[in-house]
Amino acid sequence: MIETVQQFILALLANELVVAVILSVLPLVFVIIYTLVVLYTEMKVAAHIQDRVAYMMTGWHGILQPIADMIKLLLKEDIIPEKADRILFRVAPYVTFAGSYAAFAVLPFTSIYIGANIHLGAFFLIASGSIVVVGILMAGWSSNNKWSLLGGLRSAAQMVSYEIPTALALVIVAMITGSLNLQEITKFQDGGIHNWLIFGGPFPLKTKLLLLPFTLITFIILFVASIAEVNRTPFDLPEAESELVQGFFTEYSGLRFAMFYLSEYANLFVVSALSVSLFLGGWSSPFGSVLSGPVWGIFWFVSKAYVLVLLQIWVRWTLPRLRVDQLMYVSWKVLTPWLFVCLLAVGAILVSVE
Amino acid sequence: MSAISTYFKSIFHSLFTVLVGMKITGLHLFKRSVTIQYPNVKKPIPERARNRLYVNIDDCIGCLQCAAACPVDCITIETIKATPDVDLGMTSKNTKKRLYIAQFDIDCAKCCYCGLCTYPCPTECIVMTEVYEYSEYERKNLVYSFATMTPEDSIAARRRLQQYEAEQAAKKVHIQPKPTPPSGTDAAPATT
């Protein structure tokens, strides 16, 4: 009985190693195409918010510009500073990208496709996000540049403190759904927009209304924390173009810089996909059984994540950067306590309902 | 108590202001952009704008007033007197041309677009045009020569002038005999 993409490829090729290779390369293709699309979107949105029109010369409305940009980056000279720690400097971008890419293993793109159907999927996602911090810290330290070091340190402090709200939001979802597997969480919310966890989940109306405010707050907090996780404005202190000149990747150029770029956009998708599968029903159609199915599943999953990415881009070009102390204030004094309140309330509601 | 109320107030205030900001940027997102696609679409140049100089050399009488007016000395003119037997024609303003223009160079790398050269010109042959895109890779390409005379022409004209002047001088000598130089020390400086 063939139920998943894995089984299909296995039946086709009858070799587990080949299946593993194919399944690990498949998201990479997606990441590269997706990065090009998001690069284009970001530049266009940024330009139109400022009443400009971004690139217009390459193709229709400059649609080929991201490809041209990538080719330019790959052709650039690869410079390693003389006094940099050469090994760490070379390894850092790949560690960063590996960290963001590992998360794709547990993202349920559709009902029949998930890279690794492990029980601690969401937890694995958070853990692989921490590898990104290691890579960024390596890059900042090995560059032997004070701005890079500052960027790396800020990044470590920020990502570590914002992992706590993310993990707590995860705990709340795990309490409601009883699983940490993103595929299971998505299946729990299947069956229409009213079943999504952001609107209280698939419960009787009374329980739903009780849960609704808390899940909504949790979603907003998760969204804020996810912006901070990917180092974007207003939480872009590690990069801080105007003060740290790109922070931890000041000294990078060429292919290594492109790796950081790719990692950043891959991460952007991962955090959006996490929010989508936790709160917005993942691959499930918003209209119940209409327009649902494995292929529509990919469409819904990617487009929901894309909407969240658009929202992040919109926020990025609206808000100014926070100060370091404000950043910590937001994480420790606002997001975390509110999540604890939500945690207690959701727990109490679930216990009283049973 | 007040600390707690400011805590809640600040949270709601920040959320509210974020939404206000996003509303503004969201409205701008769908506004018409102000960009002009420059090389394809150009902004109309205002009337009497001062850009690259142009000289209508057919009208130039070689009065050198533009070169004198130029504050940065970017205009170089060399003229050769025409002999009376040559008719150089008239300008469009009915001024008789009496000088060959052997060289009329404008170094637009030096030009400061003040337009002072255009005012004194009696025949209005030096004007500011609407051309403003004329970047060059070599600075010497920015020196524009407006003279139409070839070097051979100017050498010939110069030789004719010399010949004519020599003839005139000879005539003068013929009409007025050379005065005998006074004897003494006076003649010595004149000959050296």
GROMACS .gro file of N, CA and C in nm, chain A residues 92-238:
model
  441
   92ALA      N    1   3.166   2.835   0.874
   92ALA     CA    2   3.050   2.902   0.933
   92ALA      C    3   2.927   2.911   0.842
   93PRO      N    4   2.939   2.958   0.717
   93PRO     CA    5   2.817   2.969   0.636
   93PRO      C    6   2.748   2.836   0.613
   94TYR      N    7   2.829   2.729   0.602
   94TYR     CA    8   2.767   2.599   0.576
   94TYR      C    9   2.698   2.547   0.701
   95VAL      N   10   2.758   2.575   0.819
   95VAL     CA   11   2.691   2.536   0.943
   95VAL      C   12   2.558   2.608   0.955
   96THR      N   13   2.560   2.739   0.925
   96THR     CA   14   2.436   2.817   0.933
   96THR      C   15   2.330   2.760   0.840
   97PHE      N   16   2.372   2.731   0.716
   97PHE     CA   17   2.274   2.682   0.621
   97PHE      C   18   2.226   2.543   0.660
   98ALA      N   19   2.319   2.460   0.709
   98ALA     CA   20   2.279   2.325   0.751
   98ALA      C   21   2.174   2.333   0.861
   99GLY      N   22   2.193   2.431   0.952
   99GLY     CA   23   2.097   2.449   1.062
   99GLY      C   24   1.959   2.481   1.009
  100SER      N   25   1.953   2.576   0.913
  100SER     CA   26   1.819   2.611   0.864
  100SER      C   27   1.763   2.503   0.773
  101TYR      N   28   1.852   2.431   0.705
  101TYR     CA   29   1.805   2.329   0.611
  101TYR      C   30   1.756   2.204   0.684
  102ALA      N   31   1.818   2.177   0.798
  102ALA     CA   32   1.777   2.057   0.873
  102ALA      C   33   1.631   2.064   0.911
  103ALA      N   34   1.582   2.186   0.935
  103ALA     CA   35   1.443   2.202   0.977
  103ALA      C   36   1.346   2.153   0.870
  104PHE      N   37   1.388   2.152   0.743
  104PHE     CA   38   1.296   2.110   0.637
  104PHE      C   39   1.261   1.962   0.646
  105ALA      N   40   1.343   1.888   0.725
  105ALA     CA   41   1.317   1.745   0.738
  105ALA      C   42   1.183   1.719   0.805
  106VAL      N   43   1.139   1.808   0.892
  106VAL     CA   44   1.018   1.779   0.969
  106VAL      C   45   0.899   1.863   0.927
  107LEU      N   46   0.913   1.939   0.817
  107LEU     CA   47   0.799   2.021   0.773
  107LEU      C   48   0.704   1.936   0.690
  108PRO      N   49   0.577   1.928   0.728
  108PRO     CA   50   0.481   1.852   0.649
  108PRO      C   51   0.430   1.934   0.532
  109PHE      N   52   0.491   1.914   0.414
  109PHE     CA   53   0.451   1.995   0.299
  109PHE      C   54   0.310   1.960   0.252
  110THR      N   55   0.278   1.831   0.262
  110THR     CA   56   0.143   1.790   0.228
  110THR      C   57   0.111   1.662   0.306
  111SER      N   58  -0.011   1.614   0.291
  111SER     CA   59  -0.053   1.502   0.376
  111SER      C   60   0.028   1.376   0.349
  112ILE      N   61   0.087   1.366   0.230
  112ILE     CA   62   0.164   1.245   0.202
  112ILE      C   63   0.313   1.271   0.198
  113TYR      N   64   0.355   1.392   0.229
  113TYR     CA   65   0.500   1.416   0.226
  113TYR      C   66   0.548   1.484   0.353
  114ILE      N   67   0.638   1.418   0.422
  114ILE     CA   68   0.714   1.479   0.531
  114ILE      C   69   0.848   1.409   0.529
  115GLY      N   70   0.957   1.490   0.537
  115GLY     CA   71   1.091   1.432   0.522
  115GLY      C   72   1.116   1.321   0.621
  116ALA      N   73   1.099   1.352   0.749
  116ALA     CA   74   1.120   1.253   0.854
  116ALA      C   75   1.002   1.260   0.949
  117ASN      N   76   0.924   1.154   0.954
  117ASN     CA   77   0.802   1.156   1.034
  117ASN      C   78   0.834   1.119   1.178
  118ILE      N   79   0.910   1.207   1.248
  118ILE     CA   80   0.950   1.175   1.385
  118ILE      C   81   0.854   1.238   1.484
  119HIS      N   82   0.849   1.178   1.603
  119HIS     CA   83   0.750   1.224   1.701
  119HIS      C   84   0.782   1.360   1.759
  120LEU      N   85   0.913   1.395   1.763
  120LEU     CA   86   0.952   1.523   1.823
  120LEU      C   87   0.978   1.628   1.715
  121GLY      N   88   0.901   1.623   1.608
  121GLY     CA   89   0.925   1.711   1.494
  121GLY      C   90   0.944   1.857   1.529
  122ALA      N   91   0.848   1.915   1.599
  122ALA     CA   92   0.855   2.058   1.630
  122ALA      C   93   0.974   2.088   1.719
  123PHE      N   94   1.002   1.994   1.808
  123PHE     CA   95   1.116   2.011   1.899
  123PHE      C   96   1.247   2.009   1.819
  124PHE      N   97   1.253   1.918   1.722
  124PHE     CA   98   1.369   1.908   1.634
  124PHE      C   99   1.389   2.040   1.558
  125LEU      N  100   1.278   2.100   1.518
  125LEU     CA  101   1.284   2.226   1.444
  125LEU      C  102   1.350   2.336   1.528
  126ILE      N  103   1.306   2.343   1.657
  126ILE     CA  104   1.365   2.443   1.747
  126ILE      C  105   1.514   2.414   1.767
  127ALA      N  106   1.547   2.283   1.782
  127ALA     CA  107   1.686   2.246   1.808
  127ALA      C  108   1.775   2.280   1.689
  128SER      N  109   1.725   2.254   1.568
  128SER     CA  110   1.808   2.285   1.452
  128SER      C  111   1.821   2.435   1.434
  129GLY      N  112   1.721   2.510   1.483
  129GLY     CA  113   1.734   2.656   1.480
  129GLY      C  114   1.850   2.703   1.565
  130SER      N  115   1.884   2.628   1.669
  130SER     CA  116   1.997   2.667   1.754
  130SER      C  117   2.130   2.648   1.684
  131ILE      N  118   2.135   2.556   1.588
  131ILE     CA  119   2.261   2.537   1.513
  131ILE      C  120   2.292   2.663   1.434
  132VAL      N  121   2.187   2.730   1.388
  132VAL     CA  122   2.206   2.856   1.315
  132VAL      C  123   2.281   2.955   1.403
  133VAL      N  124   2.244   2.959   1.533
  133VAL     CA  125   2.312   3.050   1.625
  133VAL      C  126   2.460   3.017   1.631
  134VAL      N  127   2.493   2.888   1.636
  134VAL     CA  128   2.634   2.846   1.641
  134VAL      C  129   2.706   2.896   1.516
  135GLY      N  130   2.643   2.877   1.401
  135GLY     CA  131   2.706   2.921   1.276
  135GLY      C  132   2.729   3.071   1.275
  136ILE      N  133   2.628   3.146   1.321
  136ILE     CA  134   2.640   3.291   1.321
  136ILE      C  135   2.749   3.336   1.416
  137LEU      N  136   2.755   3.272   1.532
  137LEU     CA  137   2.858   3.306   1.630
  137LEU      C  138   2.997   3.273   1.575
  138MET      N  139   3.007   3.160   1.505
  138MET     CA  140   3.134   3.122   1.442
  138MET      C  141   3.176   3.227   1.340
  139ALA      N  142   3.080   3.269   1.259
  139ALA     CA  143   3.110   3.369   1.156
  139ALA      C  144   3.156   3.499   1.220
  140GLY      N  145   3.085   3.541   1.324
  140GLY     CA  146   3.119   3.668   1.388
  140GLY      C  147   3.255   3.664   1.455
  141TRP      N  148   3.284   3.550   1.517
  141TRP     CA  149   3.410   3.540   1.592
  141TRP      C  150   3.528   3.525   1.497
  142SER      N  151   3.512   3.440   1.393
  142SER     CA  152   3.627   3.409   1.309
  142SER      C  153   3.662   3.522   1.215
  143SER      N  154   3.569   3.617   1.192
  143SER     CA  155   3.599   3.726   1.099
  143SER      C  156   3.707   3.818   1.152
  144ASN      N  157   3.732   3.816   1.283
  144ASN     CA  158   3.831   3.902   1.345
  144ASN      C  159   3.802   4.049   1.317
  145ASN      N  160   3.676   4.084   1.337
  145ASN     CA  161   3.631   4.219   1.307
  145ASN      C  162   3.538   4.256   1.420
  146LYS      N  163   3.558   4.375   1.477
  146LYS     CA  164   3.479   4.406   1.598
  146LYS      C  165   3.331   4.415   1.569
  147TRP      N  166   3.295   4.464   1.450
  147TRP     CA  167   3.152   4.475   1.419
  147TRP      C  168   3.090   4.336   1.404
  148SER      N  169   3.167   4.248   1.338
  148SER     CA  170   3.117   4.112   1.319
  148SER      C  171   3.099   4.044   1.454
  149LEU      N  172   3.195   4.065   1.542
  149LEU     CA  173   3.188   4.002   1.673
  149LEU      C  174   3.066   4.052   1.748
  150LEU      N  175   3.046   4.186   1.743
  150LEU     CA  176   2.929   4.243   1.810
  150LEU      C  177   2.801   4.183   1.752
  151GLY      N  178   2.798   4.173   1.621
  151GLY     CA  179   2.681   4.116   1.555
  151GLY      C  180   2.657   3.973   1.600
  152GLY      N  181   2.764   3.895   1.605
  152GLY     CA  182   2.751   3.756   1.646
  152GLY      C  183   2.701   3.744   1.789
  153LEU      N  184   2.757   3.828   1.877
  153LEU     CA  185   2.716   3.822   2.018
  153LEU      C  186   2.570   3.860   2.034
  154ARG      N  187   2.532   3.969   1.966
  154ARG     CA  188   2.394   4.012   1.973
  154ARG      C  189   2.301   3.903   1.923
  155SER      N  190   2.345   3.841   1.814
  155SER     CA  191   2.262   3.737   1.754
  155SER      C  192   2.243   3.622   1.851
  156ALA      N  193   2.352   3.582   1.918
  156ALA     CA  194   2.342   3.471   2.013
  156ALA      C  195   2.245   3.508   2.124
  157ALA      N  196   2.263   3.629   2.181
  157ALA     CA  197   2.175   3.670   2.292
  157ALA      C  198   2.031   3.673   2.246
  158GLN      N  199   2.010   3.727   2.127
  158GLN     CA  200   1.873   3.745   2.079
  158GLN      C  201   1.806   3.611   2.048
  159MET      N  202   1.878   3.528   1.974
  159MET     CA  203   1.814   3.403   1.932
  159MET      C  204   1.789   3.311   2.050
  160VAL      N  205   1.881   3.313   2.146
  160VAL     CA  206   1.861   3.229   2.264
  160VAL      C  207   1.740   3.277   2.343
  161SER      N  208   1.727   3.410   2.359
  161SER     CA  209   1.614   3.457   2.440
  161SER      C  210   1.481   3.445   2.365
  162TYR      N  211   1.484   3.450   2.233
  162TYR     CA  212   1.356   3.437   2.162
  162TYR      C  213   1.318   3.293   2.133
  163GLU      N  214   1.409   3.200   2.164
  163GLU     CA  215   1.371   3.061   2.148
  163GLU      C  216   1.273   3.021   2.258
  164ILE      N  217   1.280   3.091   2.370
  164ILE     CA  218   1.193   3.055   2.482
  164ILE      C  219   1.046   3.081   2.450
  165PRO      N  220   1.010   3.201   2.400
  165PRO     CA  221   0.870   3.219   2.359
  165PRO      C  222   0.826   3.118   2.253
  166THR      N  223   0.915   3.092   2.157
  166THR     CA  224   0.879   2.996   2.052
  166THR      C  225   0.850   2.859   2.113
  167ALA      N  226   0.939   2.815   2.202
  167ALA     CA  227   0.921   2.682   2.261
  167ALA      C  228   0.797   2.678   2.348
  168LEU      N  229   0.769   2.791   2.419
  168LEU     CA  230   0.649   2.792   2.505
  168LEU      C  231   0.522   2.786   2.422
  169ALA      N  232   0.523   2.857   2.308
  169ALA     CA  233   0.408   2.850   2.218
  169ALA      C  234   0.388   2.707   2.171
  170LEU      N  235   0.499   2.642   2.148
  170LEU     CA  236   0.496   2.501   2.106
  170LEU      C  237   0.434   2.414   2.214
  171VAL      N  238   0.470   2.445   2.339
  171VAL     CA  239   0.415   2.367   2.452
  171VAL      C  240   0.263   2.382   2.456
  172ILE      N  241   0.216   2.504   2.433
  172ILE     CA  242   0.071   2.526   2.436
  172ILE      C  243   0.003   2.444   2.328
  173VAL      N  244   0.062   2.446   2.208
  173VAL     CA  245   0.004   2.367   2.099
  173VAL      C  246   0.010   2.219   2.132
  174ALA      N  247   0.121   2.174   2.188
  174ALA     CA  248   0.134   2.032   2.223
  174ALA      C  249   0.030   1.993   2.326
  175MET      N  250  -0.002   2.085   2.418
  175MET     CA  251  -0.105   2.057   2.519
  175MET      C  252  -0.240   2.038   2.454
  176ILE      N  253  -0.269   2.122   2.354
  176ILE     CA  254  -0.402   2.113   2.291
  176ILE      C  255  -0.412   1.990   2.202
  177THR      N  256  -0.306   1.969   2.119
  177THR     CA  257  -0.315   1.862   2.020
  177THR      C  258  -0.266   1.728   2.073
  178GLY      N  259  -0.184   1.730   2.175
  178GLY     CA  260  -0.132   1.606   2.230
  178GLY      C  261  -0.023   1.544   2.145
  179SER      N  262   0.045   1.627   2.064
  179SER     CA  263   0.152   1.571   1.981
  179SER      C  264   0.254   1.679   1.950
  180LEU      N  265   0.378   1.638   1.922
  180LEU     CA  266   0.479   1.732   1.877
  180LEU      C  267   0.514   1.708   1.731
  181ASN      N  268   0.451   1.609   1.671
  181ASN     CA  269   0.474   1.581   1.530
  181ASN      C  270   0.391   1.680   1.448
  182LEU      N  271   0.459   1.756   1.362
  182LEU     CA  272   0.387   1.861   1.289
  182LEU      C  273   0.280   1.802   1.197
  183GLN      N  274   0.305   1.681   1.147
  183GLN     CA  275   0.204   1.616   1.063
  183GLN      C  276   0.078   1.587   1.145
  184GLU      N  277   0.097   1.537   1.267
  184GLU     CA  278  -0.017   1.507   1.355
  184GLU      C  279  -0.090   1.636   1.392
  185ILE      N  280  -0.012   1.741   1.421
  185ILE     CA  281  -0.074   1.869   1.459
  185ILE      C  282  -0.158   1.921   1.344
  186THR      N  283  -0.107   1.907   1.222
  186THR     CA  284  -0.182   1.953   1.105
  186THR      C  285  -0.309   1.871   1.087
  187LYS      N  286  -0.297   1.739   1.103
  187LYS     CA  287  -0.414   1.653   1.085
  187LYS      C  288  -0.520   1.686   1.189
  188PHE      N  289  -0.477   1.727   1.308
  188PHE     CA  290  -0.568   1.764   1.416
  188PHE      C  291  -0.655   1.883   1.374
  189GLN      N  292  -0.595   1.973   1.291
  189GLN     CA  293  -0.668   2.095   1.252
  189GLN      C  294  -0.740   2.081   1.119
  190ASP      N  295  -0.733   1.964   1.058
  190ASP     CA  296  -0.791   1.946   0.926
  190ASP      C  297  -0.943   1.966   0.928
  191GLY      N  298  -0.998   2.010   0.816
  191GLY     CA  299  -1.143   2.017   0.805
  191GLY      C  300  -1.200   2.157   0.805
  192GLY      N  301  -1.126   2.255   0.757
  192GLY     CA  302  -1.184   2.388   0.742
  192GLY      C  303  -1.123   2.491   0.832
  193ILE      N  304  -1.149   2.617   0.796
  193ILE     CA  305  -1.084   2.729   0.864
  193ILE      C  306  -1.123   2.737   1.012
  194HIS      N  307  -1.246   2.691   1.046
  194HIS     CA  308  -1.292   2.702   1.185
  194HIS      C  309  -1.218   2.605   1.276
  195ASN      N  310  -1.149   2.505   1.217
  195ASN     CA  311  -1.077   2.409   1.299
  195ASN      C  312  -0.933   2.450   1.328
  196TRP      N  313  -0.888   2.558   1.268
  196TRP     CA  314  -0.749   2.600   1.289
  196TRP      C  315  -0.730   2.640   1.435
  197LEU      N  316  -0.611   2.616   1.483
  197LEU     CA  317  -0.584   2.643   1.625
  197LEU      C  318  -0.589   2.791   1.657
  198ILE      N  319  -0.562   2.875   1.557
  198ILE     CA  320  -0.567   3.020   1.584
  198ILE      C  321  -0.710   3.060   1.622
  199PHE      N  322  -0.810   2.984   1.571
  199PHE     CA  323  -0.950   3.013   1.605
  199PHE      C  324  -1.002   2.915   1.710
  200GLY      N  325  -0.914   2.856   1.788
  200GLY     CA  326  -0.959   2.774   1.900
  200GLY      C  327  -0.956   2.625   1.878
  201GLY      N  328  -0.930   2.580   1.757
  201GLY     CA  329  -0.918   2.436   1.734
  201GLY      C  330  -1.051   2.366   1.717
  202PRO      N  331  -1.047   2.236   1.682
  202PRO     CA  332  -1.170   2.160   1.654
  202PRO      C  333  -1.237   2.113   1.782
  203PHE      N  334  -1.297   2.203   1.854
  203PHE     CA  335  -1.363   2.169   1.981
  203PHE      C  336  -1.509   2.211   1.972
  204PRO      N  337  -1.591   2.164   2.069
  204PRO     CA  338  -1.726   2.219   2.078
  204PRO      C  339  -1.721   2.371   2.098
  205LEU      N  340  -1.828   2.439   2.057
  205LEU     CA  341  -1.827   2.586   2.050
  205LEU      C  342  -1.783   2.652   2.180
  206LYS      N  343  -1.831   2.597   2.294
  206LYS     CA  344  -1.803   2.662   2.422
  206LYS      C  345  -1.653   2.658   2.451
  207THR      N  346  -1.593   2.543   2.435
  207THR     CA  347  -1.449   2.527   2.459
  207THR      C  348  -1.370   2.615   2.363
  208LYS      N  349  -1.418   2.616   2.240
  208LYS     CA  350  -1.353   2.693   2.133
  208LYS      C  351  -1.346   2.841   2.171
  209LEU      N  352  -1.460   2.895   2.215
  209LEU     CA  353  -1.464   3.036   2.250
  209LEU      C  354  -1.375   3.066   2.370
  210LEU      N  355  -1.367   2.968   2.462
  210LEU     CA  356  -1.280   2.988   2.578
  210LEU      C  357  -1.133   2.988   2.535
  211LEU      N  358  -1.100   2.899   2.441
  211LEU     CA  359  -0.960   2.887   2.398
  211LEU      C  360  -0.917   2.999   2.305
  212LEU      N  361  -1.015   3.053   2.229
  212LEU     CA  362  -0.984   3.147   2.121
  212LEU      C  363  -0.889   3.261   2.160
  213PRO      N  364  -0.919   3.340   2.269
  213PRO     CA  365  -0.829   3.452   2.298
  213PRO      C  366  -0.686   3.408   2.326
  214PHE      N  367  -0.673   3.293   2.393
  214PHE     CA  368  -0.539   3.250   2.432
  214PHE      C  369  -0.459   3.200   2.312
  215THR      N  370  -0.527   3.125   2.225
  215THR     CA  371  -0.453   3.078   2.107
  215THR      C  372  -0.418   3.194   2.014
  216LEU      N  373  -0.507   3.291   2.008
  216LEU     CA  374  -0.479   3.408   1.925
  216LEU      C  375  -0.356   3.482   1.976
  217ILE      N  376  -0.353   3.504   2.108
  217ILE     CA  377  -0.237   3.573   2.168
  217ILE      C  378  -0.111   3.491   2.145
  218THR      N  379  -0.125   3.359   2.162
  218THR     CA  380  -0.007   3.273   2.141
  218THR      C  381   0.044   3.285   1.999
  219PHE      N  382  -0.050   3.289   1.903
  219PHE     CA  383  -0.008   3.301   1.764
  219PHE      C  384   0.066   3.433   1.740
  220ILE      N  385   0.010   3.543   1.796
  220ILE     CA  386   0.075   3.673   1.775
  220ILE      C  387   0.216   3.672   1.836
  221ILE      N  388   0.226   3.613   1.955
  221ILE     CA  389   0.357   3.608   2.021
  221ILE      C  390   0.452   3.522   1.940
  222LEU      N  391   0.403   3.410   1.890
  222LEU     CA  392   0.488   3.323   1.808
  222LEU      C  393   0.536   3.398   1.684
  223PHE      N  394   0.446   3.478   1.626
  223PHE     CA  395   0.483   3.554   1.507
  223PHE      C  396   0.594   3.654   1.538
  224VAL      N  397   0.577   3.728   1.650
  224VAL     CA  398   0.678   3.826   1.691
  224VAL      C  399   0.811   3.755   1.717
  225ALA      N  400   0.803   3.642   1.790
  225ALA     CA  401   0.926   3.569   1.822
  225ALA      C  402   0.991   3.516   1.696
  226SER      N  403   0.910   3.478   1.597
  226SER     CA  404   0.969   3.422   1.476
  226SER      C  405   1.040   3.529   1.395
  227ILE      N  406   0.988   3.654   1.400
  227ILE     CA  407   1.061   3.763   1.332
  227ILE      C  408   1.199   3.779   1.398
  228ALA      N  409   1.200   3.772   1.532
  228ALA     CA  410   1.327   3.785   1.603
  228ALA      C  411   1.419   3.668   1.574
  229GLU      N  412   1.361   3.549   1.558
  229GLU     CA  413   1.441   3.429   1.530
  229GLU      C  414   1.518   3.441   1.400
  230VAL      N  415   1.459   3.507   1.301
  230VAL     CA  416   1.526   3.515   1.172
  230VAL      C  417   1.602   3.646   1.155
  231ASN      N  418   1.619   3.720   1.263
  231ASN     CA  419   1.700   3.843   1.260
  231ASN      C  420   1.652   3.944   1.158
  232ARG      N  421   1.525   3.974   1.160
  232ARG     CA  422   1.477   4.074   1.066
  232ARG      C  423   1.426   4.195   1.141
  233THR      N  424   1.423   4.308   1.073
  233THR     CA  425   1.370   4.430   1.133
  233THR      C  426   1.230   4.402   1.186
  234PRO      N  427   1.188   4.449   1.299
  234PRO     CA  428   1.257   4.540   1.391
  234PRO      C  429   1.354   4.471   1.487
  235PHE      N  430   1.382   4.344   1.466
  235PHE     CA  431   1.476   4.276   1.557
  235PHE      C  432   1.605   4.242   1.484
  236ASP      N  433   1.652   4.328   1.394
  236ASP     CA  434   1.768   4.291   1.314
  236ASP      C  435   1.898   4.343   1.374
  237LEU      N  436   1.905   4.348   1.507
  237LEU     CA  437   2.026   4.398   1.572
  237LEU      C  438   2.153   4.325   1.529
  238PRO      N  439   2.151   4.192   1.507
  238PRO     CA  440   2.275   4.126   1.466
  238PRO      C  441   2.323   4.174   1.331
   0.00000   0.00000   0.00000
